[in-house]
Coordinates of C-alpha atoms and ligand atoms in Angstrom, one line a residue:
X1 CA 0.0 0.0 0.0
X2 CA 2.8 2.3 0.9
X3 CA 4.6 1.9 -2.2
X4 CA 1.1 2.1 -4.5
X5 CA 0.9 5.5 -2.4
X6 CA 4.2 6.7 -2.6
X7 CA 3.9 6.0 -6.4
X8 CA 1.1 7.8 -6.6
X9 CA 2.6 10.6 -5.2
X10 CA 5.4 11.0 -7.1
X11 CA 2.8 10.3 -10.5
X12 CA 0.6 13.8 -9.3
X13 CA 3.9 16.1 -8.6
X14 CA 4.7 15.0 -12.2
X15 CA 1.9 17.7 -13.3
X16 CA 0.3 15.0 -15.7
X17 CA -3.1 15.5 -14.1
X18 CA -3.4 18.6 -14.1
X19 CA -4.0 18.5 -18.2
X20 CA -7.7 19.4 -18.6
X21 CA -6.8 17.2 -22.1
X22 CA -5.5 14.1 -20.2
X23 CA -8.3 14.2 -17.7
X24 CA -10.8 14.2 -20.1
X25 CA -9.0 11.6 -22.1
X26 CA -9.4 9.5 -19.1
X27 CA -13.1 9.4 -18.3
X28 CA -13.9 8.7 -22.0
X29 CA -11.7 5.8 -21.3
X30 CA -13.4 5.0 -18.4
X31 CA -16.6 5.3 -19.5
X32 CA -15.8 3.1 -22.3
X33 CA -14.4 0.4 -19.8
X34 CA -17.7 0.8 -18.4
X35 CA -19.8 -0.2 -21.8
X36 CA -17.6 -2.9 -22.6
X37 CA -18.1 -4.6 -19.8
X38 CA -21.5 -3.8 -18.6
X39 CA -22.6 -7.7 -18.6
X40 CA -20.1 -8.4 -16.2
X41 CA -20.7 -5.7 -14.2
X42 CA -24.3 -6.6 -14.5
X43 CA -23.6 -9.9 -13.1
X44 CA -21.9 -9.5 -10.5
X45 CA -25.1 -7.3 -9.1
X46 CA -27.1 -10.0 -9.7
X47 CA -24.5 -12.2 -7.7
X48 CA -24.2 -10.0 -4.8
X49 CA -27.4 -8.9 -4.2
X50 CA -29.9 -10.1 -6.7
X51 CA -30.3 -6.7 -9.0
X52 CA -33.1 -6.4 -10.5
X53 CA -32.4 -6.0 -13.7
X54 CA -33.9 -2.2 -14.1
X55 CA -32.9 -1.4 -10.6
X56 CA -29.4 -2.5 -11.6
X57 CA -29.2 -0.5 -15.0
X58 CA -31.0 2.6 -13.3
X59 CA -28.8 2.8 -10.2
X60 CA -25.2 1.4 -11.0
X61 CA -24.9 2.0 -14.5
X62 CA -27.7 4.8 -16.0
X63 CA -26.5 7.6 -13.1
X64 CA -22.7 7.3 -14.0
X65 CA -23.2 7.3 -17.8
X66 CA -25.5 10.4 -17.4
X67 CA -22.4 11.8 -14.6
X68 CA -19.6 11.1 -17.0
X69 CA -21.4 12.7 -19.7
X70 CA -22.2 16.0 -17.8
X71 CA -18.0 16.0 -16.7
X72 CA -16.7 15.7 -20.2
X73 CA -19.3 18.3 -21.9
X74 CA -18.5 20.4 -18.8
X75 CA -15.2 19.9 -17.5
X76 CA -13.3 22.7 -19.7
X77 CA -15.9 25.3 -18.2
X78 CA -15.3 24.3 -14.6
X79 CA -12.0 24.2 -14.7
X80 CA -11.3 27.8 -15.8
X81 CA -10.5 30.3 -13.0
X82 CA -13.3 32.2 -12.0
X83 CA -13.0 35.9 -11.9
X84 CA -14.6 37.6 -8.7
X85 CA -15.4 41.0 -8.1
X86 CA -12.3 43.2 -6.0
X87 CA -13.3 45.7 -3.9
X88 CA -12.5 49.9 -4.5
X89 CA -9.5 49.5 -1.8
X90 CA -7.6 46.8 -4.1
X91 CA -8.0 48.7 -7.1
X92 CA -6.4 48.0 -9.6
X93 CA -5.8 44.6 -8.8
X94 CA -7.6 41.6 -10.0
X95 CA -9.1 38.7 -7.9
X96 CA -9.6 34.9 -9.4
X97 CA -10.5 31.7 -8.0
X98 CA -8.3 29.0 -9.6
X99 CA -9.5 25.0 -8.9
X100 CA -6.3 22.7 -8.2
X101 CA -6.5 19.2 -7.3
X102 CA -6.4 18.0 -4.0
X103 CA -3.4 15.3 -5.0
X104 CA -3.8 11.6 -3.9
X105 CA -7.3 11.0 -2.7
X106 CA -9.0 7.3 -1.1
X107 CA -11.8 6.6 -2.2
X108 CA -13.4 4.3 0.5
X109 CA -17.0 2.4 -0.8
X110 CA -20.2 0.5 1.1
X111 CA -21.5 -2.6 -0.7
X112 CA -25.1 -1.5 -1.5
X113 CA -24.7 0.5 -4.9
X114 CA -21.0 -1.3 -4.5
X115 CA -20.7 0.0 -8.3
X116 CA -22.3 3.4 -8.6
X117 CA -20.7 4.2 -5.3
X118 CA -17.7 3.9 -6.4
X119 CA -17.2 5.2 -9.5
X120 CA -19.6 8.2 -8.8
X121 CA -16.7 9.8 -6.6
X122 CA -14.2 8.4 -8.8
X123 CA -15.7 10.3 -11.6
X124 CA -15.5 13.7 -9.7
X125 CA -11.8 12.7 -8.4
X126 CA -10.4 12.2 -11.5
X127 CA -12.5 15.2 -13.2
X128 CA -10.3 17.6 -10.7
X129 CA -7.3 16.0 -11.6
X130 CA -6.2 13.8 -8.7
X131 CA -4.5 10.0 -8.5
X132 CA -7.1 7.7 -6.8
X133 CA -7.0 4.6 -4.3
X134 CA -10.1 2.7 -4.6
X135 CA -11.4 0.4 -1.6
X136 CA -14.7 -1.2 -2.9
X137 CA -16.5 -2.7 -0.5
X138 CA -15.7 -6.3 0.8
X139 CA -19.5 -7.6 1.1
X140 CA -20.2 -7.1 -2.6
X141 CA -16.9 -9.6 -3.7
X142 CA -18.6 -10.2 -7.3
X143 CA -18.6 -6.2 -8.0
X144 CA -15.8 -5.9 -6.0
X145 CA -13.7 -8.5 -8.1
X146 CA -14.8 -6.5 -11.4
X147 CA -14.1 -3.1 -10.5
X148 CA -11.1 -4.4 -9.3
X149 CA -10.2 -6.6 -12.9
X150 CA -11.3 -3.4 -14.7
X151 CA -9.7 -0.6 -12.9
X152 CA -6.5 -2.1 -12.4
X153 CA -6.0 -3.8 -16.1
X154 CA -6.5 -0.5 -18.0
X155 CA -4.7 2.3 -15.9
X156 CA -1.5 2.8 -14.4
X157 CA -1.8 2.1 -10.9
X158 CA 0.5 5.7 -10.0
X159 CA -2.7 7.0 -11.3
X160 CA -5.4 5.0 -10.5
X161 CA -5.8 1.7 -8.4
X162 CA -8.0 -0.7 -6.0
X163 CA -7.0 -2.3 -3.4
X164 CA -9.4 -5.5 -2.3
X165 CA -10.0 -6.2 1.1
X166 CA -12.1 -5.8 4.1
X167 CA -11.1 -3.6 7.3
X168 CA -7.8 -4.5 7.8
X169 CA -6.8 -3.5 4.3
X170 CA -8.7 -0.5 5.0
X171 CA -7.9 0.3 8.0
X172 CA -3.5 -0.4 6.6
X173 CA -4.7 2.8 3.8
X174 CA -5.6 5.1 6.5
X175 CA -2.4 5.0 7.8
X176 CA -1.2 6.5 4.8
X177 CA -1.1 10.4 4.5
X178 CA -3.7 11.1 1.7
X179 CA -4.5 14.8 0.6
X180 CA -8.3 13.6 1.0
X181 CA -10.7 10.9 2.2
X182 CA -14.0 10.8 0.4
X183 CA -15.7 8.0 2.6
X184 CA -19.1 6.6 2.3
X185 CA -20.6 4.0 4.5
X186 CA -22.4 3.8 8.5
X187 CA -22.0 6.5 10.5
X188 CA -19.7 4.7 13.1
X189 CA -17.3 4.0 10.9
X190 CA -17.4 7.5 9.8
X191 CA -16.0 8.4 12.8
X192 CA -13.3 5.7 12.9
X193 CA -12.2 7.3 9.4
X194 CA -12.3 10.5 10.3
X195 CA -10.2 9.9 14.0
X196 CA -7.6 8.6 11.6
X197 CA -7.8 11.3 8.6
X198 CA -7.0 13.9 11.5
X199 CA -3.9 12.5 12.5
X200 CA -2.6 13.5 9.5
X201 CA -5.4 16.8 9.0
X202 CA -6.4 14.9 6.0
X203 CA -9.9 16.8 4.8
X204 CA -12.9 14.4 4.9
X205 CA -16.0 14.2 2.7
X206 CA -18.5 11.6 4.6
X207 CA -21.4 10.4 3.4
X208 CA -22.9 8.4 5.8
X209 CA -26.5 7.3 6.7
X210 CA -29.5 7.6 9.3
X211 CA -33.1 6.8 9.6
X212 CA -34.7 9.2 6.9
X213 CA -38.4 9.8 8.5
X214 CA -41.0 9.9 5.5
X215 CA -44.4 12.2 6.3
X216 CA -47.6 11.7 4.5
X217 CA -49.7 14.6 5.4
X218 CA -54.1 14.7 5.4
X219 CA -54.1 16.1 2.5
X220 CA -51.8 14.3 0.5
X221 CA -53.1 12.0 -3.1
X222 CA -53.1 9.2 -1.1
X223 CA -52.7 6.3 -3.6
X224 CA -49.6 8.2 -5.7
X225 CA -47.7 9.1 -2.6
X226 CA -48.1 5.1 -1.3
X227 CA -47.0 4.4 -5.0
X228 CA -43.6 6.1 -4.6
X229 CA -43.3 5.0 -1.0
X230 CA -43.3 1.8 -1.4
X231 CA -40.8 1.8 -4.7
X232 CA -38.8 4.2 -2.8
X233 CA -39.0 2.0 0.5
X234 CA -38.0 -1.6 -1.5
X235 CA -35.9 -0.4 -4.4
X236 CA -32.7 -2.7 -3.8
X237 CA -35.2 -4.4 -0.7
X238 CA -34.9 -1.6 1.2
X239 CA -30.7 -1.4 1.2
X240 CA -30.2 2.2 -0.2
X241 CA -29.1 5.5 2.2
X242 CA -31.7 7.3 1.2
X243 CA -34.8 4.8 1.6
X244 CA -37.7 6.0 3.7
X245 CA -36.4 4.4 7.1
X246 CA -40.3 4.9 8.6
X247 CA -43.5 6.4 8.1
X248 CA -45.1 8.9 9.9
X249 CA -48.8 9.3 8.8
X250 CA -51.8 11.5 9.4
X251 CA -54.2 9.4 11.8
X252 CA -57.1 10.4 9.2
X253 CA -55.6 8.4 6.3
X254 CA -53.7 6.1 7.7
X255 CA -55.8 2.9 7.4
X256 CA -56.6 4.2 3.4
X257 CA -52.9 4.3 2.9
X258 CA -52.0 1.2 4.6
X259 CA -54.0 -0.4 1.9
X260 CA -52.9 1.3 -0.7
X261 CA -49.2 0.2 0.4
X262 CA -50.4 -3.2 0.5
X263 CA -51.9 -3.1 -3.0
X264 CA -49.3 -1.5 -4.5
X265 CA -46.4 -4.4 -3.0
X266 CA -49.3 -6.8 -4.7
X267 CA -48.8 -4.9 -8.2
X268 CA -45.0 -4.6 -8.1
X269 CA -43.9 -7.8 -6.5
X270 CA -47.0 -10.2 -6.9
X271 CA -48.9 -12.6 -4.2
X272 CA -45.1 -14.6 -3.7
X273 CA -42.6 -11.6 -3.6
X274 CA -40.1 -14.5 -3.0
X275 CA -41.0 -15.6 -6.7
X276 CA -40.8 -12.1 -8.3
X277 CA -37.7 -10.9 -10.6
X278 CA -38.5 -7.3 -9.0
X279 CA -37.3 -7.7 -5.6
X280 CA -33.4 -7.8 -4.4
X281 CA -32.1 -9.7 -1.8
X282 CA -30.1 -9.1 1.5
X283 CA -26.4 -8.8 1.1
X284 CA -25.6 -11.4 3.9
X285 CA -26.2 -13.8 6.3
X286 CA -25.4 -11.4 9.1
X287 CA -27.8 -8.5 7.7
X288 CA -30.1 -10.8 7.4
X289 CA -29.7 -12.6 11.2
X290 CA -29.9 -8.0 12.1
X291 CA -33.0 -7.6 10.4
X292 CA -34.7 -10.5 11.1
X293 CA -34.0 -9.2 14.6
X294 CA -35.7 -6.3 14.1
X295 CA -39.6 -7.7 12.9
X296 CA -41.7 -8.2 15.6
X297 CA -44.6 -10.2 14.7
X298 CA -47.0 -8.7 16.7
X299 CA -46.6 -5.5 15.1
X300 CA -46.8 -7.1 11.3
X301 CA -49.4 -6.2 9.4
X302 CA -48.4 -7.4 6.5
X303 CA -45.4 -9.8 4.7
X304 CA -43.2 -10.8 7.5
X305 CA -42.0 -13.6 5.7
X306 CA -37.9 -14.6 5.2
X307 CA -36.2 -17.4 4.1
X308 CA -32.8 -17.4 5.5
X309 CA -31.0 -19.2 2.2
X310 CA -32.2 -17.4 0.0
X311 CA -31.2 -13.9 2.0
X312 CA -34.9 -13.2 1.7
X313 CA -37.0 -10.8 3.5
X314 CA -40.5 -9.8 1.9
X315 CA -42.0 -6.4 1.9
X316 CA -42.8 -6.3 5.2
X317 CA -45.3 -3.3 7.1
X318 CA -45.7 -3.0 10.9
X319 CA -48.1 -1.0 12.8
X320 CA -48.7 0.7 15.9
X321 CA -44.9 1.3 16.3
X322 CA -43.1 3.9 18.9
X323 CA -39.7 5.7 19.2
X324 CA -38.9 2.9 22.0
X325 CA -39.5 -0.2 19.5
X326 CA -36.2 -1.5 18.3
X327 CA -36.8 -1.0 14.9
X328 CA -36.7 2.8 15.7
X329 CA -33.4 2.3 17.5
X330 CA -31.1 2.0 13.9
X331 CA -31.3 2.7 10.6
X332 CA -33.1 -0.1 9.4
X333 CA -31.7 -0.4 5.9
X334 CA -34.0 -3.3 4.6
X335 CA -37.4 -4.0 3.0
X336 CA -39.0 -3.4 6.9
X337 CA -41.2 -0.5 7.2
X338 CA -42.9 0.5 10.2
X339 CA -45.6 3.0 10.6
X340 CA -46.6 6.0 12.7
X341 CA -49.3 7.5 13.0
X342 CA -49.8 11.4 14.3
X343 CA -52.6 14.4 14.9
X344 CA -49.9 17.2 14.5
X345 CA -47.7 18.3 12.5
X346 CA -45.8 19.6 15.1
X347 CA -45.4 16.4 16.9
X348 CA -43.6 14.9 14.2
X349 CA -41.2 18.1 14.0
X350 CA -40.4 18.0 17.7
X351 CA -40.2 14.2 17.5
X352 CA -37.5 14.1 14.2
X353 CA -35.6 17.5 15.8
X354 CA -35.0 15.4 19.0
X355 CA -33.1 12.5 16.7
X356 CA -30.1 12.6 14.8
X357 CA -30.5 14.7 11.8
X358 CA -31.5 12.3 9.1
X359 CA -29.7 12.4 5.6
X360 CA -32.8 12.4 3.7
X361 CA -36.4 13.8 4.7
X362 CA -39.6 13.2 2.5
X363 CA -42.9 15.1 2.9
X364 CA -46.4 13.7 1.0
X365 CA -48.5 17.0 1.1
X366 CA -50.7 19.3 -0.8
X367 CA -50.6 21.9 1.8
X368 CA -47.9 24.7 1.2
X369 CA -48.0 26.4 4.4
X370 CA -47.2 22.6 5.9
X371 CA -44.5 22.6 3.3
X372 CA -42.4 25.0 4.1
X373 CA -42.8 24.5 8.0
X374 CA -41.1 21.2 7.2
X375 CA -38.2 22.8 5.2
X376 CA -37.6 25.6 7.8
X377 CA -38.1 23.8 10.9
X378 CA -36.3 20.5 10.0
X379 CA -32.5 20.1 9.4
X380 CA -31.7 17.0 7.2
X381 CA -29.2 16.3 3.9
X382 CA -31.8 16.4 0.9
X383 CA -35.0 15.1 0.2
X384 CA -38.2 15.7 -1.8
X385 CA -41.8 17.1 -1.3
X386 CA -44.3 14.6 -2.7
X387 CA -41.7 11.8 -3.9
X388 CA -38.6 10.1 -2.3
X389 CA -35.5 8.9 -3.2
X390 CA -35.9 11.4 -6.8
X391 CA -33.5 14.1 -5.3
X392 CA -30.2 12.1 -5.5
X393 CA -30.9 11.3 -9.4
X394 CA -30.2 14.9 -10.5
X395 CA -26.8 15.9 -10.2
X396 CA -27.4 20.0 -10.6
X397 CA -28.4 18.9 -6.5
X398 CA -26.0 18.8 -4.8
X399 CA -26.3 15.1 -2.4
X400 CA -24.6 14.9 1.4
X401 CA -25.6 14.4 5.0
X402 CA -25.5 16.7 8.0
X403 CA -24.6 15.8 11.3
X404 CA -24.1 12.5 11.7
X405 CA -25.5 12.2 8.3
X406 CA -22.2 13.3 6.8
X407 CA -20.3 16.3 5.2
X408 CA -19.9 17.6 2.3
X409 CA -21.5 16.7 -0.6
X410 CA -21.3 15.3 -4.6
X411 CA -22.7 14.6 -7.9
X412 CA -22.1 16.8 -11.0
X413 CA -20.4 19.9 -10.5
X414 CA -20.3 19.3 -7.0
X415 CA -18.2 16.6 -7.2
X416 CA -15.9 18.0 -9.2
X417 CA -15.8 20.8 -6.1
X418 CA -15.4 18.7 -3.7
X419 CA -12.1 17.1 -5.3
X420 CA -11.0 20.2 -5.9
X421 CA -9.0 22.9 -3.6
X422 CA -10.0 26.4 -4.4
X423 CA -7.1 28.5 -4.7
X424 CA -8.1 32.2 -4.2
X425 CA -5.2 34.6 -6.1
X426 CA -5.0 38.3 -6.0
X427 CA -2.9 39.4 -8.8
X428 CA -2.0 43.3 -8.6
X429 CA 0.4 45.3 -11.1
X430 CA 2.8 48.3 -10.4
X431 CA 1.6 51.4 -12.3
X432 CA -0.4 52.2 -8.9
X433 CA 0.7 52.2 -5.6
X434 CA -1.9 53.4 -2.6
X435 CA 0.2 55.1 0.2
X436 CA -2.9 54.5 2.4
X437 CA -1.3 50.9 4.0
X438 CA 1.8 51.6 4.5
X439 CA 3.3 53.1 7.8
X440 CA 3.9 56.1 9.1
X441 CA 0.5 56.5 9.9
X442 CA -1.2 58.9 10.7
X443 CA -4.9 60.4 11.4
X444 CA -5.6 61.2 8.2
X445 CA -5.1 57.8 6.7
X446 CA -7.4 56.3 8.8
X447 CA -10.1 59.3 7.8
X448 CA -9.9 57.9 4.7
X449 CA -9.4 53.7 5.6
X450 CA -13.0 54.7 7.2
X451 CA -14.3 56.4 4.2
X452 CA -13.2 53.5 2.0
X453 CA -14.0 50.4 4.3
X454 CA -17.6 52.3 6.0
X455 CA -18.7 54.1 3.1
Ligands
LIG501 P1 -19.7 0.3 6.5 O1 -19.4 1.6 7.2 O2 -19.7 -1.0 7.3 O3 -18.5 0.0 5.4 C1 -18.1 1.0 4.4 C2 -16.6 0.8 4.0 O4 -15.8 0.9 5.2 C3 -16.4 -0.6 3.5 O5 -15.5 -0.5 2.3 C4 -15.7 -1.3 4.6 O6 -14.7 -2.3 4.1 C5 -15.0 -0.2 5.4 N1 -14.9 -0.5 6.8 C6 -15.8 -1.2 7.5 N2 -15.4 -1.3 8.8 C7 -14.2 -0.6 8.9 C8 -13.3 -0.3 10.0 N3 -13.6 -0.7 11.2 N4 -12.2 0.4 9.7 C9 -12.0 0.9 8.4 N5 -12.8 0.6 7.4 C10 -13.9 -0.1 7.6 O7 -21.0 0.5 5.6 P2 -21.7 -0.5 4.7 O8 -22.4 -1.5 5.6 O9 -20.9 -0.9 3.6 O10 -22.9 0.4 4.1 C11 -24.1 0.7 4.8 C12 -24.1 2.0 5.4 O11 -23.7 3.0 4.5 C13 -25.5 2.5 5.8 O12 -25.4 3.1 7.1 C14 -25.9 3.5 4.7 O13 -26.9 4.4 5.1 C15 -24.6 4.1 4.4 N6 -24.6 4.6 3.1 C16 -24.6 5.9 2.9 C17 -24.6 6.4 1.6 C18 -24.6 7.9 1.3 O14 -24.4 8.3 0.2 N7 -24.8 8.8 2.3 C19 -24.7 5.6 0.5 C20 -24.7 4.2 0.8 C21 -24.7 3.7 2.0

């Protein structure tokens, strides 16, 4: 690892990166890669966690042709320095922001978009010019494998490269002193990466997770906001950082909702989800041994079923839940959802305020006033009024936590911000020369420092 790092360090003093012309080169190379091998890819979803085949194009591949795309028609723009206003006391310099990369950047990857994930940052990394260290996630080993094979059979691993393993590989590359760690994953290893990025005052984006509350308010089109719940809630079965992690609903349409869910689970995954090519699977035996843990039957209402070897957990909706229920004790991250009911809005405001702020926050309403109460009274990453999940799928957004949700954030130009360090130059010339700064001074100088800096 040392040596792949110490590589990489002497490949980005080099000055190779920094080519607009070379790093454009690249991600058409990647993105060919990509299209080449997009059956293998697709495979190894299926292996790992039982794609869907839609979910798997949508999710892994669609979102990083559509990023790649929007860096290489964009690139050339962003990377120009940006000219920014001076004020009257600097005349007649000039001011400009120039974008520099950060240098050798680790990119470190969870296992439930194991591809997306991945190359998403990647794609903003090597769009600001840096050399990249890749560390998929373990739990996916098919997608792992391939992003591994691909990566590091078709660039020069001073530039890029991935190193396989599970936490003690991981934990080896945080020894190392990288310019920047752009981790995603569970919040409590968020804070394990970031105890070790500050031993070196390595910078830190974290994208990390939470229970995202989902609100369906009175007056809310009942049957299209169960609709995009319950795609949002078991897209992937439930495994995404941004899946509705519970329901809060108005006590007036809760039972017509509920039904609505349950019909809706009917359409998507038929009477035997089990059966259905629509539904993923649970990464693992030990995710599944955690949520099995977590369903209490006396609180189904509906599904409930699993069958341990096949990693399968149905659609599953519980009622009559509290705050002190297990379930609402961790991010659930599975096809488990349970419901809430309340009279108030406020209640549900004072209830999410008191919890972690979540990463991603949906509210089902028709009423504006409610609305905007939400969005100013409620701190949380992104979200969506009257859909869920939608917000992370257009990159002119840009997508992070807060809190213990994360920092910082990515996607489009954002990305290509966040891998980037902002170097802010003055540039002044010598045909004027302000006496006003320089010593002696006297009364009179700061007469007119006040009529300049007040005025
Ligand atoms: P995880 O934190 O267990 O693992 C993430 C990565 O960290 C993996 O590559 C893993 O090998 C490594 N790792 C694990 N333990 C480590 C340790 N002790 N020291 C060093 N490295 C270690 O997360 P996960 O289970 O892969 O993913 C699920 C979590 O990620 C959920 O909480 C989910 O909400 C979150 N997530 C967030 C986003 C987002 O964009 N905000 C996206 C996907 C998943």
């Amino acid at each position: 690892m040392e040596k792949i790092f110490q590589a990489q360090k002497t490949f980005f003093l080099q000055g190779k990166t920094k080519d607009v012309s070379f790093r454009l080169k690249q991600l058409k190379k990647l993105k060919s890669i990509i299209k080449e091998n997009e059956s293998l890819i697709l495979e190894a979803l299926e292996k790992d966690l039982h794609k869907p085949k839609f979910e798997a194009y949508a999710s892994e591949l669609g979102v990083i042709y559509e990023e790649i795309h929007k860096v290489i028609k964009n690139l050339k723009k962003w990377t120009k320095a940006q000219r920014v206003d001076s004020p009257l006391t600097l005349f007649p310099a000039r001011s400009k922001i120039y974008y520099e990369p950060l240098g050798v950047v680790l990119i470190i990857a969870p296992w439930n978009y194991p591809f997306q994930l991945t190359i998403s940052p990647l794609i903003g990394a090597l769009a600001a010019g840096n050399c990249v260290v890749i560390k998929p996630s373990e739990m996916a080993s098919h997608t792992e494998e391939v992003i591994t094979q691909l990566i590091n059979a078709h660039f020069r691993h001073e530039y890029i490269f991935v190193v396989k393993g599970g936490v003690e590989e991981c934990q080896k590359l945080l020894k190392q002193h990288f310019d920047f760690i752009f981790f995603t994953g569970s919040t409590n290893i968020g804070k394990i990466v970031m105890k070790e990025a500050a031993e070196h005052l390595t910078p830190v984006c974290l994208e990390l997770g939470g229970k995202s509350p989902c609100i369906v308010d009175q007056d809310a089109n009942i049957n299209i906001s169960a609709k995009r719940i319950t795609w949002g809630k078991f897209f992937n079965a439930g495994q995404t950082c941004v899946a509705p992690d519970y329901l809060y609903v108005h006590e007036s349409i809760k039972k017509d909702f509920v039904e609505k869910m349950k019909e809706h689970i009917l359409s998507f995954y038929g009477e035997n989800p089990e059966k259905s090519e629509n539904l993923g699977r649970i990464i693992n035996k030990k995710h599944f041994d955690r949520l099995n843990a977590l369903i209490d039957k006396t609180k189904t209402i509906f599904g409930g079923k699993t069958d341990e070897k096949n990693l399968y957990i149905s659609p599953t909706l519980f009622d009559s839940v509290s705050w002190n229920d297990r379930m609402m004790q961790e991010e659930i991250f599975g096809p488990l959802f349970p419901i809430l009911t309340y009279r108030n809005l406020e209640e549900v405001i004072e209830s999410i305020n008191r919890h972690p702020k979540p990463l991603a926050l949906y509210f089902f309403s028709n009423n504006k006033e409610n609305q905007d109460k939400i969005l100013s009274r409620v701190s949380f990453g992104g979200g969506c009024i009257n859909d869920c999940v939608m917000h992370v799928s257009n990159s002119n957004l840009p997508f992070g936590g807060i809190g213990s949700s994360g920092m910082g954030s990515y996607h489009g130009k954002f990305s290509f911000e966040t891998f980037s360090h902002k170097k802010s130059i003055l540039k002044n010339t010598f045909w004027f020369d302000l006496k006003l700064r320089y010593a002696p001074y006297n009364d009179k100088r700061i007469k007119l420092a006040r009529w300049f800096l007040e005025k």
